[in-house]
C-alpha cells in the first residue's frame, strides 16, 4: 500500500475513533451490566417470579386484564405480553391513554395461573442504565445520535483492518514488544485486542445501529403494511366496547396454528389501529421464537381481519436485538460477550492514550528543533 494511501486511512481511522470516543465508552460501559440485566434485576429484587404451578391450567386472560386495571385504577391497558422464558409470567402495561407516552407507562407482572399481581417491572437501577445506553434520556434524537456514533465505530473498525497489515508487516502476529517504550507496548496491545474483538465489535456495532432505527422502522410499517391491513376498516371508529381477551387469544391462535402469543396490542396503541387488536405471534424454535407475525382482530368482535408476515427490516430488527446483548446462548455466551466488551473498552481507551502520546511526542520533537539548529550554527 502506498504511503499516501496509508496516511489517508490513518486519518480516517484516527478521527472516526476520536470523535465518538466518549459516547462509545458510555455505550460499552453501560452495555456491560446490561448483558446480565436479568440476573442483576433478580439479584436486586426487581424481577418478579411466579409461584410454582406445575400441571395447573393458566388463568383466563380476561381475568388478568381485569386484575391489571384494578391494580391501576383510572388507566387503560396498552399491552399484555407472555414471557418466553418464564411461562408462568404475564406482563400488563397500562397508561393514562391508549397512545400514552412510553415513559408514562406502568409495567406490572402477574402470575399466569393465579392472575395475582407480582410487582412492578423495570423500576430498578438497570432502567437508568438502559436509558443511558439507548438514548441518553434524549428520546428519539438521542437514539439517532448514538446510531451515528455507531456508524463511526464501524468506519473505525474497517479502517483499522485496512491499516493492520501495513503497520504490522514486520512483526509476527500477537507480538508485544515488551522492551520497547510504553507507547509502543500499548500500540501492540491495541492492535492485538482490536484483531481479537473485530468480528464481535462489528456485530454489536451493526446491531446497535439497527436498534436505534427501531422507531423509524415501526413508523414505516404502520404507514405501509399496517395501513394496508386496516384499509378495509378505515371508516370504523374506536370500539364502543372491547371484545373478550379470551376470544382474542383463541382466534389469534386459530389464525396462526403452531405459534404462541408474544403480546397483544390494544386498539389505539402504537402497534395497532384505532379499532383493532393486534396479536403478535411467535414460533417455538430458538430462531422463530424471535420473529413475530401480526394477526389483526376486530376490537369489538375479535374476528380475524388480516394476518401477514412482517417485512424484512422488522425481522432484521427482531433478530438483532437479542444478538446485541448476547441473549441467544445463555450464560456461556453472556460471559463471552462480557469479556469481549471489556477488551473493546481497553481498545478504545488505549486508542485515546496513543493519540495523546503521539501528540506529546510530536510536540517534544518540534520544541527541540530550535535547540538543535542553534547547536549546529
mmCIF file of C-alpha atoms in Angstrom:
data_model
loop_
_atom_site.group_PDB
_atom_site.id
_atom_site.type_symbol
_atom_site.label_atom_id
_atom_site.label_comp_id
_atom_site.label_asym_id
_atom_site.label_seq_id
_atom_site.Cartn_x
_atom_site.Cartn_y
_atom_site.Cartn_z
ATOM 1 C CA UNK A 1 0.000 0.000 0.000
ATOM 2 C CA UNK A 2 1.340 3.452 -0.935
ATOM 3 C CA UNK A 3 2.422 5.778 1.872
ATOM 4 C CA UNK A 4 -0.136 8.416 0.841
ATOM 5 C CA UNK A 5 -2.953 5.867 0.966
ATOM 6 C CA UNK A 6 -1.791 4.673 4.376
ATOM 7 C CA UNK A 7 -1.800 8.267 5.694
ATOM 8 C CA UNK A 8 -5.336 8.779 4.364
ATOM 9 C CA UNK A 9 -6.638 5.595 6.004
ATOM 10 C CA UNK A 10 -4.784 6.571 9.177
ATOM 11 C CA UNK A 11 -6.617 9.920 9.269
ATOM 12 C CA UNK A 12 -9.951 8.168 8.705
ATOM 13 C CA UNK A 13 -9.221 5.678 11.492
ATOM 14 C CA UNK A 14 -7.991 8.347 13.911
ATOM 15 C CA UNK A 15 -10.937 10.725 13.587
ATOM 16 C CA UNK A 16 -13.658 8.092 13.236
ATOM 17 C CA UNK A 17 -12.328 6.740 16.538
ATOM 18 C CA UNK A 18 -11.735 10.031 18.373
ATOM 19 C CA UNK A 19 -14.951 11.879 17.530
ATOM 20 C CA UNK A 20 -17.300 9.296 19.130
ATOM 21 C CA UNK A 21 -14.860 8.189 21.861
ATOM 22 C CA UNK A 22 -16.785 9.432 24.914
ATOM 23 C CA UNK A 23 -20.089 8.118 23.593
ATOM 24 C CA UNK A 24 -18.608 4.742 22.634
ATOM 25 C CA UNK A 25 -17.161 4.415 26.132
ATOM 26 C CA UNK A 26 -20.624 5.246 27.510
ATOM 27 C CA UNK A 27 -22.191 2.565 25.304
ATOM 28 C CA UNK A 28 -19.702 -0.187 26.120
ATOM 29 C CA UNK A 29 -19.514 0.637 29.848
ATOM 30 C CA UNK A 30 -23.319 0.652 30.216
ATOM 31 C CA UNK A 31 -23.606 -2.322 27.873
ATOM 32 C CA UNK A 32 -21.535 -4.482 30.222
ATOM 33 C CA UNK A 33 -24.121 -4.707 33.065
ATOM 34 C CA UNK A 34 -26.953 -4.853 30.516
ATOM 35 C CA UNK A 35 -25.577 -8.193 29.298
ATOM 36 C CA UNK A 36 -26.565 -9.547 32.728
ATOM 37 C CA UNK A 37 -29.690 -7.407 33.189
ATOM 38 C CA UNK A 38 -31.940 -10.373 34.032
ATOM 39 C CA UNK A 39 -29.528 -11.719 36.622
ATOM 40 C CA UNK A 40 -28.922 -8.290 38.171
ATOM 41 C CA UNK A 41 -32.647 -7.482 38.381
ATOM 42 C CA UNK A 42 -33.277 -10.837 40.044
ATOM 43 C CA UNK A 43 -30.413 -10.317 42.496
ATOM 44 C CA UNK A 44 -31.694 -6.852 43.455
ATOM 45 C CA UNK A 45 -35.300 -7.999 43.725
ATOM 46 C CA UNK A 46 -36.635 -6.240 40.614
ATOM 47 C CA UNK A 47 -37.519 -9.423 38.710
ATOM 48 C CA UNK A 48 -40.856 -10.820 39.980
ATOM 49 C CA UNK A 49 -41.174 -14.599 39.781
ATOM 50 C CA UNK A 50 -44.445 -16.589 39.915
ATOM 51 C CA UNK A 51 -45.147 -19.378 42.373
ATOM 52 C CA UNK A 52 -44.693 -22.967 41.256
ATOM 53 C CA UNK A 53 -47.707 -24.019 39.224
ATOM 54 C CA UNK A 54 -46.715 -27.294 37.566
ATOM 55 C CA UNK A 55 -49.729 -29.001 35.995
ATOM 56 C CA UNK A 56 -52.155 -26.154 36.734
ATOM 57 C CA UNK A 57 -54.048 -24.510 33.838
ATOM 58 C CA UNK A 58 -53.439 -20.806 33.135
ATOM 59 C CA UNK A 59 -56.000 -18.275 34.276
ATOM 60 C CA UNK A 60 -58.296 -16.704 31.649
ATOM 61 C CA UNK A 61 -56.529 -13.761 30.024
ATOM 62 C CA UNK A 62 -59.514 -11.507 30.662
ATOM 63 C CA UNK A 63 -59.126 -12.178 34.376
ATOM 64 C CA UNK A 64 -55.510 -10.995 34.240
ATOM 65 C CA UNK A 65 -56.580 -7.897 32.299
ATOM 66 C CA UNK A 66 -59.222 -7.099 34.935
ATOM 67 C CA UNK A 67 -56.628 -7.533 37.667
ATOM 68 C CA UNK A 68 -54.276 -5.150 35.850
ATOM 69 C CA UNK A 69 -56.963 -2.470 35.578
ATOM 70 C CA UNK A 70 -57.896 -2.958 39.241
ATOM 71 C CA UNK A 71 -54.236 -2.504 40.226
ATOM 72 C CA UNK A 72 -54.049 0.781 38.271
ATOM 73 C CA UNK A 73 -57.487 2.436 38.525
ATOM 74 C CA UNK A 74 -58.234 5.195 36.039
ATOM 75 C CA UNK A 75 -55.766 3.867 33.476
ATOM 76 C CA UNK A 76 -56.175 1.791 30.311
ATOM 77 C CA UNK A 77 -54.437 -1.311 29.067
ATOM 78 C CA UNK A 78 -51.960 -0.913 26.234
ATOM 79 C CA UNK A 79 -50.318 -4.336 26.029
ATOM 80 C CA UNK A 80 -50.348 -7.791 27.584
ATOM 81 C CA UNK A 81 -47.300 -9.981 26.951
ATOM 82 C CA UNK A 82 -46.208 -13.519 27.759
ATOM 83 C CA UNK A 83 -42.654 -14.203 28.919
ATOM 84 C CA UNK A 84 -40.902 -16.577 26.513
ATOM 85 C CA UNK A 85 -38.518 -17.963 29.132
ATOM 86 C CA UNK A 86 -40.931 -17.985 32.085
ATOM 87 C CA UNK A 87 -44.310 -19.443 31.003
ATOM 88 C CA UNK A 88 -45.909 -18.639 34.349
ATOM 89 C CA UNK A 89 -45.311 -14.904 33.955
ATOM 90 C CA UNK A 90 -47.601 -12.412 32.192
ATOM 91 C CA UNK A 91 -46.846 -8.688 31.927
ATOM 92 C CA UNK A 92 -49.507 -5.985 31.624
ATOM 93 C CA UNK A 93 -48.716 -2.423 30.559
ATOM 94 C CA UNK A 94 -51.145 0.355 31.487
ATOM 95 C CA UNK A 95 -51.059 4.043 30.685
ATOM 96 C CA UNK A 96 -53.145 7.186 31.034
ATOM 97 C CA UNK A 97 -54.296 6.723 27.415
ATOM 98 C CA UNK A 98 -54.025 4.055 24.738
ATOM 99 C CA UNK A 99 -51.497 6.200 22.863
ATOM 100 C CA UNK A 100 -49.795 7.445 26.014
ATOM 101 C CA UNK A 101 -46.065 8.124 26.162
ATOM 102 C CA UNK A 102 -43.839 5.121 26.949
ATOM 103 C CA UNK A 103 -42.293 6.970 29.898
ATOM 104 C CA UNK A 104 -45.762 7.278 31.468
ATOM 105 C CA UNK A 105 -46.484 3.546 31.276
ATOM 106 C CA UNK A 106 -46.738 1.230 34.278
ATOM 107 C CA UNK A 107 -45.386 -2.289 33.713
ATOM 108 C CA UNK A 108 -46.681 -4.896 36.151
ATOM 109 C CA UNK A 109 -46.034 -8.639 36.306
ATOM 110 C CA UNK A 110 -48.797 -11.171 37.025
ATOM 111 C CA UNK A 111 -48.897 -14.835 37.914
ATOM 112 C CA UNK A 112 -50.275 -16.500 34.769
ATOM 113 C CA UNK A 113 -52.092 -19.183 36.788
ATOM 114 C CA UNK A 114 -53.425 -17.192 39.737
ATOM 115 C CA UNK A 115 -53.824 -13.802 37.981
ATOM 116 C CA UNK A 116 -52.141 -12.303 41.038
ATOM 117 C CA UNK A 117 -50.001 -9.148 40.720
ATOM 118 C CA UNK A 118 -46.348 -9.865 41.472
ATOM 119 C CA UNK A 119 -44.926 -6.347 41.385
ATOM 120 C CA UNK A 120 -43.664 -3.668 39.049
ATOM 121 C CA UNK A 121 -41.172 -4.465 36.306
ATOM 122 C CA UNK A 122 -38.326 -2.270 35.065
ATOM 123 C CA UNK A 123 -38.126 0.091 38.032
ATOM 124 C CA UNK A 124 -34.628 -0.652 39.330
ATOM 125 C CA UNK A 125 -31.199 0.834 38.577
ATOM 126 C CA UNK A 126 -30.957 -1.204 35.374
ATOM 127 C CA UNK A 127 -33.669 1.024 33.879
ATOM 128 C CA UNK A 128 -31.407 4.061 34.329
ATOM 129 C CA UNK A 129 -28.507 2.215 32.725
ATOM 130 C CA UNK A 130 -30.751 1.090 29.850
ATOM 131 C CA UNK A 131 -31.933 4.650 29.199
ATOM 132 C CA UNK A 132 -28.338 5.895 29.165
ATOM 133 C CA UNK A 133 -27.407 3.126 26.751
ATOM 134 C CA UNK A 134 -30.307 3.572 24.349
ATOM 135 C CA UNK A 135 -30.964 7.311 24.151
ATOM 136 C CA UNK A 136 -29.119 9.170 26.976
ATOM 137 C CA UNK A 137 -32.553 10.334 28.231
ATOM 138 C CA UNK A 138 -32.939 12.338 24.989
ATOM 139 C CA UNK A 139 -35.666 10.289 23.298
ATOM 140 C CA UNK A 140 -35.582 9.585 19.586
ATOM 141 C CA UNK A 141 -32.998 12.314 18.943
ATOM 142 C CA UNK A 142 -30.657 10.605 21.409
ATOM 143 C CA UNK A 143 -31.193 7.236 19.716
ATOM 144 C CA UNK A 144 -30.378 8.613 16.277
ATOM 145 C CA UNK A 145 -27.325 10.443 17.623
ATOM 146 C CA UNK A 146 -25.983 7.251 19.193
ATOM 147 C CA UNK A 147 -26.754 5.459 15.930
ATOM 148 C CA UNK A 148 -24.485 7.966 14.186
ATOM 149 C CA UNK A 149 -21.750 7.249 16.717
ATOM 150 C CA UNK A 150 -22.236 3.547 15.975
ATOM 151 C CA UNK A 151 -21.729 4.177 12.273
ATOM 152 C CA UNK A 152 -18.444 5.955 13.057
ATOM 153 C CA UNK A 153 -17.443 2.898 15.098
ATOM 154 C CA UNK A 154 -17.991 0.697 12.046
ATOM 155 C CA UNK A 155 -15.837 3.065 9.956
ATOM 156 C CA UNK A 156 -13.130 2.948 12.624
ATOM 157 C CA UNK A 157 -13.172 -0.864 12.653
ATOM 158 C CA UNK A 158 -12.985 -1.167 8.865
ATOM 159 C CA UNK A 159 -10.185 1.397 8.592
ATOM 160 C CA UNK A 160 -8.342 -0.349 11.426
ATOM 161 C CA UNK A 161 -8.486 -3.614 9.482
ATOM 162 C CA UNK A 162 -7.087 -1.876 6.398
ATOM 163 C CA UNK A 163 -4.223 -0.404 8.426
ATOM 164 C CA UNK A 164 -3.381 -3.558 10.374
ATOM 165 C CA UNK A 165 -1.270 -5.217 7.672
ATOM 166 C CA UNK A 166 0.904 -2.167 6.756
ATOM 167 C CA UNK A 167 1.640 -1.324 10.398
ATOM 168 C CA UNK A 168 2.421 -4.893 11.474
ATOM 169 C CA UNK A 169 4.018 -6.349 8.329
ATOM 170 C CA UNK A 170 7.438 -6.640 10.025
ATOM 171 C CA UNK A 171 6.035 -8.266 13.170
ATOM 172 C CA UNK A 172 4.710 -11.724 13.896
ATOM 173 C CA UNK A 173 1.053 -11.947 14.852
ATOM 174 C CA UNK A 174 0.349 -11.131 18.525
ATOM 175 C CA UNK A 175 3.835 -9.738 19.108
ATOM 176 C CA UNK A 176 4.114 -7.490 22.171
ATOM 177 C CA UNK A 177 7.405 -5.588 22.164
ATOM 178 C CA UNK A 178 7.935 -5.704 25.919
ATOM 179 C CA UNK A 179 11.337 -3.985 25.876
ATOM 180 C CA UNK A 180 10.151 -1.001 23.833
ATOM 181 C CA UNK A 181 8.644 2.231 25.128
ATOM 182 C CA UNK A 182 5.274 2.306 26.875
ATOM 183 C CA UNK A 183 3.666 3.856 23.798
ATOM 184 C CA UNK A 184 4.906 1.028 21.569
ATOM 185 C CA UNK A 185 3.718 -1.630 24.033
ATOM 186 C CA UNK A 186 0.265 -0.058 24.167
ATOM 187 C CA UNK A 187 0.222 0.135 20.373
ATOM 188 C CA UNK A 188 0.884 -3.623 20.210
ATOM 189 C CA UNK A 189 -1.857 -4.348 22.744
ATOM 190 C CA UNK A 190 -4.224 -2.001 20.898
ATOM 191 C CA UNK A 191 -3.622 -3.854 17.628
ATOM 192 C CA UNK A 192 -3.864 -7.316 19.201
ATOM 193 C CA UNK A 193 -7.101 -6.686 21.121
ATOM 194 C CA UNK A 194 -8.522 -4.892 18.108
ATOM 195 C CA UNK A 195 -7.984 -8.001 15.970
ATOM 196 C CA UNK A 196 -9.415 -10.316 18.653
ATOM 197 C CA UNK A 197 -12.606 -8.248 19.021
ATOM 198 C CA UNK A 198 -13.082 -7.205 15.400
ATOM 199 C CA UNK A 199 -15.944 -9.545 14.441
ATOM 200 C CA UNK A 200 -17.723 -9.075 17.756
ATOM 201 C CA UNK A 201 -17.422 -5.289 17.566
ATOM 202 C CA UNK A 202 -18.771 -5.323 14.018
ATOM 203 C CA UNK A 203 -21.768 -7.442 15.078
ATOM 204 C CA UNK A 204 -22.512 -5.398 18.191
ATOM 205 C CA UNK A 205 -21.952 -2.104 16.390
ATOM 206 C CA UNK A 206 -24.147 -3.033 13.427
ATOM 207 C CA UNK A 207 -26.976 -4.436 15.577
ATOM 208 C CA UNK A 208 -26.755 -1.397 17.838
ATOM 209 C CA UNK A 209 -27.185 0.933 14.865
ATOM 210 C CA UNK A 210 -30.175 -1.121 13.654
ATOM 211 C CA UNK A 211 -31.756 -0.898 17.110
ATOM 212 C CA UNK A 212 -31.555 2.916 17.074
ATOM 213 C CA UNK A 213 -33.728 2.876 13.949
ATOM 214 C CA UNK A 214 -36.470 0.793 15.622
ATOM 215 C CA UNK A 215 -38.962 3.636 15.944
ATOM 216 C CA UNK A 216 -38.415 4.708 12.337
ATOM 217 C CA UNK A 217 -38.932 1.118 11.172
ATOM 218 C CA UNK A 218 -42.120 0.805 13.220
ATOM 219 C CA UNK A 219 -43.477 4.041 11.739
ATOM 220 C CA UNK A 220 -42.673 2.754 8.243
ATOM 221 C CA UNK A 221 -44.537 -0.500 8.972
ATOM 222 C CA UNK A 222 -47.534 1.396 10.334
ATOM 223 C CA UNK A 223 -47.800 3.672 7.298
ATOM 224 C CA UNK A 224 -47.423 0.825 4.789
ATOM 225 C CA UNK A 225 -48.166 -2.737 5.944
ATOM 226 C CA UNK A 226 -50.494 -1.941 8.855
ATOM 227 C CA UNK A 227 -52.288 0.723 6.795
ATOM 228 C CA UNK A 228 -52.975 -1.916 4.117
ATOM 229 C CA UNK A 229 -54.222 -4.377 6.736
ATOM 230 C CA UNK A 230 -56.787 -1.912 8.128
ATOM 231 C CA UNK A 231 -57.667 -0.198 4.824
ATOM 232 C CA UNK A 232 -60.970 -2.067 4.521
ATOM 233 C CA UNK A 233 -61.947 -0.864 8.002
ATOM 234 C CA UNK A 234 -60.851 2.755 7.621
ATOM 235 C CA UNK A 235 -64.272 4.120 8.458
ATOM 236 C CA UNK A 236 -64.557 2.334 11.786
ATOM 237 C CA UNK A 237 -64.208 4.357 14.966
ATOM 238 C CA UNK A 238 -62.745 3.224 18.255
ATOM 239 C CA UNK A 239 -64.618 0.237 19.752
ATOM 240 C CA UNK A 240 -67.594 1.122 21.940
ATOM 241 C CA UNK A 241 -66.746 -1.966 23.972
ATOM 242 C CA UNK A 242 -63.785 -4.337 23.818
ATOM 243 C CA UNK A 243 -64.098 -7.994 22.893
ATOM 244 C CA UNK A 244 -63.196 -10.591 25.484
ATOM 245 C CA UNK A 245 -59.447 -11.167 25.538
ATOM 246 C CA UNK A 246 -60.087 -14.886 25.813
ATOM 247 C CA UNK A 247 -61.797 -14.736 22.410
ATOM 248 C CA UNK A 248 -58.945 -12.622 21.024
ATOM 249 C CA UNK A 249 -56.373 -15.180 22.191
ATOM 250 C CA UNK A 250 -58.347 -18.187 20.911
ATOM 251 C CA UNK A 251 -58.943 -16.735 17.448
ATOM 252 C CA UNK A 252 -55.398 -15.471 17.097
ATOM 253 C CA UNK A 253 -54.111 -18.985 17.776
ATOM 254 C CA UNK A 254 -56.520 -20.392 15.202
ATOM 255 C CA UNK A 255 -55.215 -17.897 12.639
ATOM 256 C CA UNK A 256 -51.592 -18.850 13.326
ATOM 257 C CA UNK A 257 -51.533 -22.586 14.174
ATOM 258 C CA UNK A 258 -48.400 -23.861 15.844
ATOM 259 C CA UNK A 259 -47.478 -20.415 17.151
ATOM 260 C CA UNK A 260 -47.683 -18.834 20.599
ATOM 261 C CA UNK A 261 -48.759 -15.309 21.508
ATOM 262 C CA UNK A 262 -45.878 -12.955 22.314
ATOM 263 C CA UNK A 263 -48.027 -9.928 23.125
ATOM 264 C CA UNK A 264 -51.370 -8.296 22.384
ATOM 265 C CA UNK A 265 -51.574 -4.625 21.424
ATOM 266 C CA UNK A 266 -54.887 -2.978 22.353
ATOM 267 C CA UNK A 267 -56.826 -0.674 19.992
ATOM 268 C CA UNK A 268 -55.334 2.817 19.728
ATOM 269 C CA UNK A 269 -51.801 1.868 20.732
ATOM 270 C CA UNK A 270 -48.736 2.462 18.527
ATOM 271 C CA UNK A 271 -48.701 -1.222 17.492
ATOM 272 C CA UNK A 272 -52.363 -1.380 16.399
ATOM 273 C CA UNK A 273 -55.119 0.632 14.727
ATOM 274 C CA UNK A 274 -57.798 2.692 16.457
ATOM 275 C CA UNK A 275 -60.330 -0.151 16.105
ATOM 276 C CA UNK A 276 -58.306 -3.382 16.194
ATOM 277 C CA UNK A 277 -56.355 -5.615 18.478
ATOM 278 C CA UNK A 278 -53.091 -6.912 17.054
ATOM 279 C CA UNK A 279 -51.829 -10.217 18.431
ATOM 280 C CA UNK A 280 -48.150 -10.722 17.695
ATOM 281 C CA UNK A 281 -47.443 -14.437 17.347
ATOM 282 C CA UNK A 282 -44.055 -16.158 17.657
ATOM 283 C CA UNK A 283 -42.704 -19.575 16.710
ATOM 284 C CA UNK A 284 -41.483 -22.234 19.100
ATOM 285 C CA UNK A 285 -37.910 -22.807 17.895
ATOM 286 C CA UNK A 286 -34.854 -20.829 19.077
ATOM 287 C CA UNK A 287 -34.896 -18.801 15.841
ATOM 288 C CA UNK A 288 -38.616 -18.435 15.115
ATOM 289 C CA UNK A 289 -39.319 -17.504 18.735
ATOM 290 C CA UNK A 290 -37.515 -14.227 17.961
ATOM 291 C CA UNK A 291 -39.687 -13.470 14.923
ATOM 292 C CA UNK A 292 -43.234 -12.150 15.125
ATOM 293 C CA UNK A 293 -46.318 -12.454 12.933
ATOM 294 C CA UNK A 294 -49.136 -9.914 13.457
ATOM 295 C CA UNK A 295 -52.768 -11.026 13.487
ATOM 296 C CA UNK A 296 -55.314 -8.209 13.180
ATOM 297 C CA UNK A 297 -58.582 -8.738 15.082
ATOM 298 C CA UNK A 298 -61.737 -6.645 15.327
ATOM 299 C CA UNK A 299 -61.794 -4.749 18.620
ATOM 300 C CA UNK A 300 -65.485 -5.462 19.291
ATOM 301 C CA UNK A 301 -65.998 -8.981 17.904
ATOM 302 C CA UNK A 302 -62.466 -10.483 17.932
ATOM 303 C CA UNK A 303 -62.997 -11.621 14.336
ATOM 304 C CA UNK A 304 -59.705 -12.049 12.472
ATOM 305 C CA UNK A 305 -59.387 -9.263 9.903
ATOM 306 C CA UNK A 306 -55.938 -9.967 8.431
ATOM 307 C CA UNK A 307 -52.615 -11.658 9.072
ATOM 308 C CA UNK A 308 -49.302 -11.394 7.267
ATOM 309 C CA UNK A 309 -45.559 -11.697 7.797
ATOM 310 C CA UNK A 310 -43.537 -8.724 8.997
ATOM 311 C CA UNK A 311 -41.319 -7.019 6.382
ATOM 312 C CA UNK A 312 -37.635 -7.935 6.229
ATOM 313 C CA UNK A 313 -36.439 -4.785 8.029
ATOM 314 C CA UNK A 314 -38.524 -5.532 11.129
ATOM 315 C CA UNK A 315 -37.408 -9.164 11.060
ATOM 316 C CA UNK A 316 -33.794 -7.936 10.961
ATOM 317 C CA UNK A 317 -34.568 -5.689 13.933
ATOM 318 C CA UNK A 318 -36.100 -8.537 15.946
ATOM 319 C CA UNK A 319 -33.097 -10.774 15.275
ATOM 320 C CA UNK A 320 -30.588 -8.034 16.068
ATOM 321 C CA UNK A 321 -31.986 -7.119 19.487
ATOM 322 C CA UNK A 322 -31.076 -10.324 21.390
ATOM 323 C CA UNK A 323 -27.829 -10.685 19.421
ATOM 324 C CA UNK A 324 -26.764 -7.216 20.556
ATOM 325 C CA UNK A 325 -26.796 -8.298 24.221
ATOM 326 C CA UNK A 326 -25.783 -11.933 23.744
ATOM 327 C CA UNK A 327 -29.205 -13.340 24.670
ATOM 328 C CA UNK A 328 -29.066 -16.298 22.272
ATOM 329 C CA UNK A 329 -26.823 -18.728 24.143
ATOM 330 C CA UNK A 330 -27.495 -18.389 27.863
ATOM 331 C CA UNK A 331 -24.805 -17.645 30.438
ATOM 332 C CA UNK A 332 -21.787 -19.022 28.455
ATOM 333 C CA UNK A 333 -22.439 -16.609 25.584
ATOM 334 C CA UNK A 334 -23.080 -13.759 28.024
ATOM 335 C CA UNK A 335 -19.676 -14.343 29.639
ATOM 336 C CA UNK A 336 -18.014 -14.288 26.219
ATOM 337 C CA UNK A 337 -19.901 -11.082 25.368
ATOM 338 C CA UNK A 338 -18.735 -9.515 28.652
ATOM 339 C CA UNK A 339 -15.081 -10.448 28.073
ATOM 340 C CA UNK A 340 -15.172 -9.003 24.553
ATOM 341 C CA UNK A 341 -16.894 -5.877 25.864
ATOM 342 C CA UNK A 342 -14.070 -5.301 28.381
ATOM 343 C CA UNK A 343 -11.464 -5.848 25.652
ATOM 344 C CA UNK A 344 -13.211 -3.295 23.446
ATOM 345 C CA UNK A 345 -13.189 -0.745 26.274
ATOM 346 C CA UNK A 346 -9.427 -1.286 26.524
ATOM 347 C CA UNK A 347 -9.070 -0.838 22.746
ATOM 348 C CA UNK A 348 -10.956 2.472 22.888
ATOM 349 C CA UNK A 349 -9.044 3.690 25.933
ATOM 350 C CA UNK A 350 -5.662 2.697 24.502
ATOM 351 C CA UNK A 351 -6.527 4.448 21.241
ATOM 352 C CA UNK A 352 -7.095 7.705 23.131
ATOM 353 C CA UNK A 353 -3.811 7.223 25.034
ATOM 354 C CA UNK A 354 -1.890 6.560 21.798
ATOM 355 C CA UNK A 355 -3.301 9.704 20.206
ATOM 356 C CA UNK A 356 -2.237 11.894 23.140
ATOM 357 C CA UNK A 357 1.143 10.143 23.380
ATOM 358 C CA UNK A 358 1.763 10.744 19.688
ATOM 359 C CA UNK A 359 0.879 14.434 20.012
ATOM 360 C CA UNK A 360 3.213 14.825 23.009
ATOM 361 C CA UNK A 361 5.984 13.131 21.069
ATOM 362 C CA UNK A 362 5.492 15.436 18.092
ATOM 363 C CA UNK A 363 5.358 18.443 20.393
ATOM 364 C CA UNK A 364 8.632 17.388 22.035
ATOM 365 C CA UNK A 365 10.328 16.965 18.665
ATOM 366 C CA UNK A 366 9.055 20.335 17.452
ATOM 367 C CA UNK A 367 10.213 22.156 20.582
ATOM 368 C CA UNK A 368 13.651 20.527 20.324
ATOM 369 C CA UNK A 369 14.200 21.674 16.732
ATOM 370 C CA UNK A 370 15.273 25.277 17.551
ATOM 371 C CA UNK A 371 17.804 23.999 20.089
ATOM 372 C CA UNK A 372 19.299 21.577 17.574
ATOM 373 C CA UNK A 373 19.504 24.297 14.956
ATOM 374 C CA UNK A 374 21.354 26.660 17.323
ATOM 375 C CA UNK A 375 23.817 23.905 18.231
ATOM 376 C CA UNK A 376 24.616 23.344 14.546
ATOM 377 C CA UNK A 377 25.319 27.059 13.893
#
